[in-house]
C-alpha cells in the first residue's frame, strides 16, 4: 500500500504495487455489480513460503481484487464476493455501498480514502502461515476534513479455520506518502476514519489491542507510528466472542453512533432498493 502510483499502470511480469495489480479498476460514476465474484488469485500463501519477487513497498505481495479509483462515485455492489489476500478491496474515491457482500483477505483487506458503507456484509480473515499478527481488516486513509470513511453496519467478522484466536486487528490508520515542495512524507491532512456498528465478531479479533498502529514517514524523514488513539477508529454495540472493551477500543454511545447514519456516510446519495 505504500507503493507510489505509476505513470503507466500496465501489467507486467513483475509485481506492480497497489495501483498496478488490481483485477478490476473503476474510474467512472454509477458502477454497479450484483451476484458475481471479483477475485485476485495471486498465490499469496505460496509466495510467503517461496518468495519469487523483489519487494515492492513492505513485501511486494499487494494483490487488489477491486479498486475504486479517482472518478468513481456512487458505486453499488450487492451480493458480490471480493476475494484476495493483501489489499483485496481498495475504496479510494467517491461514495460506495456494499450490501450482502463477502470480502475475504488478510493484510489491510478493506482500505482507502473513500466514503464507503458496508451493510450486512461478511469480512473473512484468511490464514497467513507463520504470522503472529494474522492481519488487519479496515485500514482507512480518510482525509482529515472528511467526516466519514469506512463504516460497517450489521456485518460479520469471520475467519478461515486456521486463523488463531486474538490474532487479527480490527484495522489500523494509513497515512500514505505524498510529494510536497520540501519532500515526500506522510500526508498530514490524512486521518483515517472507520467505525463498526452492531457488528458480530469471532474470537480471532484481538480483544485487548483491537486496533494496531501503522508506520509512516514523517517530514524529517523519520519513521513514526500513527497510533490508534490518534486516528478516528470506533465501535458501537459490537457482539460475539471478539467483542470487548479496552482502553484502546473506543466505543461510541448511541448518540455518537447516529452520526454515522447512511445519509451522512453517503453524503446525501439515496440508493434505490
Coordinates of N, CA and C in Angstrom, one line a residue, residues 130-227:
X130 N 2.8 -18.7 9.7 CA 4.0 -18.1 10.4 C 3.9 -16.7 10.8
X131 N 2.6 -16.1 10.8 CA 2.5 -14.7 11.2 C 1.7 -14.6 12.5
X132 N 2.4 -14.1 13.6 CA 1.6 -14.0 14.8 C 0.4 -13.0 14.7
X133 N 0.7 -11.9 14.0 CA -0.4 -11.0 13.6 C -1.0 -11.4 12.3
X134 N -2.1 -12.0 12.3 CA -2.6 -12.6 11.0 C -3.1 -11.6 10.0
X135 N -3.5 -10.4 10.5 CA -3.9 -9.4 9.5 C -4.7 -8.2 10.2
X136 N -5.2 -7.4 9.3 CA -5.9 -6.2 9.7 C -7.1 -6.0 8.7
X137 N -8.2 -5.7 9.2 CA -9.4 -5.6 8.4 C -9.6 -4.3 7.7
X138 N -9.9 -3.2 8.5 CA -10.2 -1.9 7.9 C -9.0 -1.0 8.1
X139 N -8.5 -0.4 7.0 CA -7.4 0.5 7.0 C -7.7 1.7 6.2
X140 N -8.3 2.7 6.9 CA -8.7 3.9 6.2 C -7.6 4.9 6.0
X141 N -7.6 5.7 4.9 CA -6.7 6.8 4.7 C -7.6 8.1 4.5
X142 N -8.6 8.2 5.3 CA -9.6 9.3 5.1 C -9.0 10.7 5.3
X143 N -9.3 11.6 4.4 CA -8.9 13.0 4.6 C -9.4 13.5 5.9
X144 N -8.6 14.3 6.6 CA -9.0 14.8 7.9 C -10.2 15.6 7.9
X145 N -10.5 16.3 6.7 CA -11.6 17.2 6.6 C -12.9 16.4 6.2
X146 N -12.8 15.1 6.0 CA -13.9 14.2 5.6 C -14.5 13.6 6.9
X147 N -15.8 13.7 7.1 CA -16.4 13.2 8.3 C -16.6 11.7 8.5
X148 N -16.6 11.0 7.4 CA -16.9 9.6 7.4 C -15.9 8.9 6.4
X149 N -15.5 7.7 6.8 CA -14.7 6.9 5.9 C -15.2 5.5 5.7
X150 N -14.7 4.5 6.3 CA -15.2 3.1 6.1 C -16.1 2.7 7.3
X151 N -17.4 2.5 7.0 CA -18.4 2.2 8.0 C -19.0 0.9 7.8
X152 N -19.0 0.0 8.8 CA -19.5 -1.3 8.7 C -20.7 -1.5 9.6
X153 N -21.9 -1.8 9.0 CA -23.1 -1.8 9.8 C -23.7 -3.2 9.7
X154 N -23.9 -3.8 10.8 CA -24.5 -5.2 10.9 C -23.7 -6.2 10.1
X155 N -22.4 -6.1 10.1 CA -21.5 -7.0 9.4 C -21.1 -8.1 10.3
X156 N -20.5 -9.2 9.7 CA -20.0 -10.3 10.5 C -18.5 -10.4 10.2
X157 N -17.7 -10.5 11.2 CA -16.2 -10.6 11.1 C -15.9 -12.1 11.4
X158 N -15.6 -12.9 10.3 CA -15.3 -14.3 10.4 C -13.9 -14.6 10.1
X159 N -13.6 -15.9 10.0 CA -12.2 -16.3 9.8 C -12.1 -17.7 9.1
X160 N -11.0 -17.9 8.4 CA -10.7 -19.3 8.0 C -10.3 -20.1 9.2
X161 N -10.4 -21.4 9.0 CA -10.3 -22.4 10.1 C -9.0 -22.2 10.9
X162 N -7.9 -21.9 10.1 CA -6.6 -21.9 10.8 C -6.2 -20.6 11.4
X163 N -7.0 -19.6 11.3 CA -6.7 -18.3 11.9 C -6.9 -18.4 13.4
X164 N -5.9 -18.1 14.2 CA -6.0 -18.3 15.7 C -6.8 -17.2 16.3
X165 N -7.2 -17.5 17.6 CA -7.9 -16.5 18.4 C -7.0 -15.3 18.6
X166 N -7.5 -14.1 18.7 CA -6.9 -12.9 19.1 C -5.7 -12.5 18.2
X167 N -5.8 -12.9 16.9 CA -4.6 -12.7 16.0 C -4.9 -11.7 15.0
X168 N -6.1 -11.1 14.9 CA -6.4 -10.1 13.9 C -6.8 -8.8 14.5
X169 N -6.4 -7.7 13.9 CA -6.8 -6.4 14.4 C -8.0 -5.9 13.6
X170 N -8.8 -5.1 14.2 CA -10.0 -4.5 13.5 C -9.5 -3.6 12.4
X171 N -8.3 -3.1 12.5 CA -7.7 -2.3 11.5 C -6.6 -1.4 12.0
X172 N -6.2 -0.5 11.2 CA -5.1 0.5 11.6 C -5.3 1.7 10.6
X173 N -4.8 2.8 11.0 CA -5.0 4.0 10.1 C -3.8 4.2 9.3
X174 N -4.0 4.4 8.0 CA -3.0 4.5 6.9 C -2.8 6.0 6.6
X175 N -1.5 6.4 6.7 CA -1.2 7.8 6.3 C -0.2 7.7 5.2
X176 N -0.7 7.7 3.9 CA 0.1 7.5 2.7 C 1.1 8.6 2.5
X177 N 2.2 8.3 1.8 CA 3.1 9.3 1.4 C 2.6 10.2 0.3
X178 N 3.0 11.5 0.4 CA 2.6 12.5 -0.6 C 3.8 13.4 -0.9
X179 N 4.0 13.8 -2.2 CA 5.1 14.6 -2.5 C 4.7 16.1 -2.3
X180 N 5.5 16.8 -1.5 CA 5.4 18.2 -1.3 C 6.6 19.0 -1.8
X181 N 6.6 20.3 -1.7 CA 7.7 21.1 -2.2 C 9.0 20.7 -1.4
X182 N 8.8 20.3 -0.2 CA 10.0 20.1 0.7 C 10.3 18.6 0.8
X183 N 9.7 17.7 0.0 CA 10.0 16.3 0.1 C 8.7 15.5 0.1
X184 N 8.9 14.2 0.2 CA 7.8 13.2 0.3 C 7.7 12.6 1.7
X185 N 6.5 12.7 2.2 CA 6.3 12.2 3.6 C 4.8 11.9 3.8
X186 N 4.5 11.3 4.9 CA 3.1 11.0 5.3 C 2.3 12.3 5.2
X187 N 1.2 12.2 4.5 CA 0.3 13.3 4.4 C -0.4 13.8 5.7
X188 N 0.0 14.9 6.2 CA -0.6 15.4 7.5 C -2.1 15.7 7.4
X189 N -2.6 15.8 6.2 CA -4.1 16.1 6.0 C -4.9 14.8 6.0
X190 N -4.3 13.6 6.3 CA -5.0 12.4 6.3 C -5.1 11.9 7.7
X191 N -6.3 11.5 8.1 CA -6.6 11.0 9.5 C -7.7 9.9 9.4
X192 N -7.3 8.7 9.3 CA -8.2 7.6 9.0 C -9.5 7.6 9.9
X193 N -10.6 7.2 9.3 CA -11.9 7.1 10.0 C -12.6 5.8 9.6
X194 N -12.8 5.0 10.6 CA -13.5 3.7 10.4 C -14.4 3.5 11.6
X195 N -15.6 2.8 11.4 CA -16.5 2.5 12.5 C -17.2 1.2 12.2
X196 N -17.3 0.4 13.3 CA -18.0 -0.9 13.3 C -19.3 -0.6 14.1
X197 N -20.5 -0.8 13.5 CA -21.7 -0.5 14.2 C -22.5 -1.8 14.2
X198 N -22.8 -2.3 15.4 CA -23.6 -3.5 15.6 C -23.1 -4.7 14.8
X199 N -21.8 -4.9 14.8 CA -21.2 -6.0 14.1 C -20.9 -7.2 15.0
X200 N -21.0 -8.4 14.4 CA -20.6 -9.6 15.2 C -19.2 -10.0 14.8
X201 N -18.4 -10.3 15.9 CA -17.0 -10.6 15.7 C -16.6 -11.9 16.3
X202 N -16.0 -12.8 15.5 CA -15.5 -14.0 16.1 C -14.2 -13.8 16.9
X203 N -13.8 -14.9 17.6 CA -12.7 -14.7 18.6 C -11.3 -14.5 18.0
X204 N -11.2 -14.4 16.6 CA -9.9 -14.0 16.0 C -9.6 -12.6 16.2
X205 N -10.6 -11.7 16.5 CA -10.3 -10.3 16.8 C -9.7 -10.1 18.1
X206 N -8.6 -9.3 18.1 CA -7.8 -9.1 19.3 C -8.7 -8.4 20.4
X207 N -8.9 -9.0 21.5 CA -9.9 -8.4 22.5 C -9.3 -7.2 23.2
X208 N -7.9 -7.1 23.3 CA -7.3 -6.1 24.1 C -6.9 -4.9 23.2
X209 N -6.0 -5.2 22.2 CA -5.5 -4.1 21.3 C -6.6 -3.6 20.4
X210 N -7.3 -4.6 19.8 CA -8.4 -4.2 18.9 C -7.8 -3.6 17.6
X211 N -7.2 -2.4 17.7 CA -6.6 -1.7 16.5 C -5.1 -1.7 16.7
X212 N -4.4 -1.6 15.6 CA -2.9 -1.5 15.7 C -2.4 -0.2 15.2
X213 N -1.2 0.2 15.5 CA -0.5 1.4 15.0 C 0.0 1.0 13.6
X214 N 0.3 2.1 12.8 CA 0.9 1.9 11.5 C 1.9 2.9 11.2
X215 N 3.1 2.5 10.6 CA 4.2 3.4 10.4 C 4.0 4.3 9.2
X216 N 4.5 5.5 9.2 CA 4.6 6.4 8.1 C 5.9 7.2 8.2
X217 N 6.3 7.8 7.1 CA 7.5 8.7 7.1 C 7.1 10.1 7.5
X218 N 7.7 10.6 8.5 CA 7.5 12.0 9.0 C 8.2 13.0 8.1
X219 N 7.9 14.3 8.3 CA 8.5 15.3 7.4 C 10.1 15.3 7.5
X220 N 10.6 14.9 8.7 CA 12.0 14.9 8.9 C 12.7 13.6 8.4
X221 N 11.9 12.8 7.8 CA 12.5 11.5 7.3 C 12.4 10.3 8.2
X222 N 12.1 10.6 9.5 CA 12.0 9.5 10.5 C 10.7 8.7 10.3
X223 N 10.8 7.4 10.6 CA 9.6 6.5 10.6 C 9.0 6.6 12.0
X224 N 7.7 7.0 12.0 CA 7.0 7.1 13.2 C 5.7 6.3 13.1
X225 N 5.0 6.1 14.2 CA 3.8 5.3 14.2 C 2.6 6.2 14.4
X226 N 1.6 6.0 13.6 CA 0.3 6.6 13.8 C -0.5 5.7 14.7
X227 N -0.7 6.1 16.0 CA -1.3 5.3 17.0 C -2.9 5.3 16.8

